[in-house]
């Protein structure tokens, strides 16, 4: 299966009516009838996005999301739930279990297209990055909270925090590189969310990192790699 494929999980292809919408926007779509079939496909197929309806036939959506997020080979896949009209309970439980986004029926085709495009186009960063734990403070809408990075590159970082952030939320970050007394400051926005147990992890892309700070960050990462030191 092409790594760019979208997997659509639905016991009733006609009831959901999304396969045609996805195909018309040029996406390669593989349809599976239930959650177990999707879980069996994901480790080898490596799709970029799973779109699922609320009724999977063999398991509930939150359970499906937890299985995907707990798998070492599947936790990076984006998940989009198409929920029944007015059913906020399943939506909330699914988000808490690791679903990236929820859209309710009846939905606008343009809205679905926007969400699919956002979730399926999260770039795989190929540039130099490293596993490094950096404490950082975050500010959003005048509120400050703490977290730490799990990995970092010149374009973004994976942040763990106990705060819940909305998809595409913008956050002001401040952190210090080891042995560097000058703080790094950058605006970032959330491009991916993972929920593992009680921890929330967010892939954040830098929006306003200046050339000097980007140079400092790249040198820091290269220095760690050269010395073999992973913090």
PDB file of C-alpha atoms in Angstrom, residues 14 34 48 52 73 77 92 98 106 118 121-122 126 129 142 145 160 172 176 181 191 195 200 204 206-207 224 229:
ATOM      1  CA  UNK A  14     -22.991   3.529   1.297  1.00  0.00           C
ATOM      2  CA  UNK A  34     -14.089  -2.845  10.762  1.00  0.00           C
ATOM      3  CA  UNK A  48      -0.918   8.817   6.627  1.00  0.00           C
ATOM      4  CA  UNK A  52     -13.548   6.279  10.542  1.00  0.00           C
ATOM      5  CA  UNK A  73       4.446   1.213  14.404  1.00  0.00           C
ATOM      6  CA  UNK A  77      -0.938   7.784  12.058  1.00  0.00           C
ATOM      7  CA  UNK A  92     -14.766  13.687  23.665  1.00  0.00           C
ATOM      8  CA  UNK A  98      -5.830   9.826  20.802  1.00  0.00           C
ATOM      9  CA  UNK A 106     -24.122  16.384   8.555  1.00  0.00           C
ATOM     10  CA  UNK A 118      -4.440  19.227   7.265  1.00  0.00           C
ATOM     11  CA  UNK A 121      -0.170  16.601   4.887  1.00  0.00           C
ATOM     12  CA  UNK A 122       1.728  16.802   8.191  1.00  0.00           C
ATOM     13  CA  UNK A 126      13.792  14.633   7.300  1.00  0.00           C
ATOM     14  CA  UNK A 129      16.819  16.145  14.705  1.00  0.00           C
ATOM     15  CA  UNK A 142      -2.382  34.820  28.420  1.00  0.00           C
ATOM     16  CA  UNK A 145       2.028  26.284  31.567  1.00  0.00           C
ATOM     17  CA  UNK A 160       4.748  16.625  26.273  1.00  0.00           C
ATOM     18  CA  UNK A 172       4.515  30.897  22.396  1.00  0.00           C
ATOM     19  CA  UNK A 176      17.073  27.086  26.961  1.00  0.00           C
ATOM     20  CA  UNK A 181      22.299  31.286  28.748  1.00  0.00           C
ATOM     21  CA  UNK A 191       0.327  19.949  13.747  1.00  0.00           C
ATOM     22  CA  UNK A 195      -2.608  10.956  23.885  1.00  0.00           C
ATOM     23  CA  UNK A 200      -0.551  14.640  25.875  1.00  0.00           C
ATOM     24  CA  UNK A 204       4.702  21.621  17.036  1.00  0.00           C
ATOM     25  CA  UNK A 206       7.965  26.695  14.593  1.00  0.00           C
ATOM     26  CA  UNK A 207       6.411  29.738  12.937  1.00  0.00           C
ATOM     27  CA  UNK A 224      24.915  16.412  20.479  1.00  0.00           C
ATOM     28  CA  UNK A 229      25.063  12.509  23.825  1.00  0.00           C
TER      29      UNK A 229
END
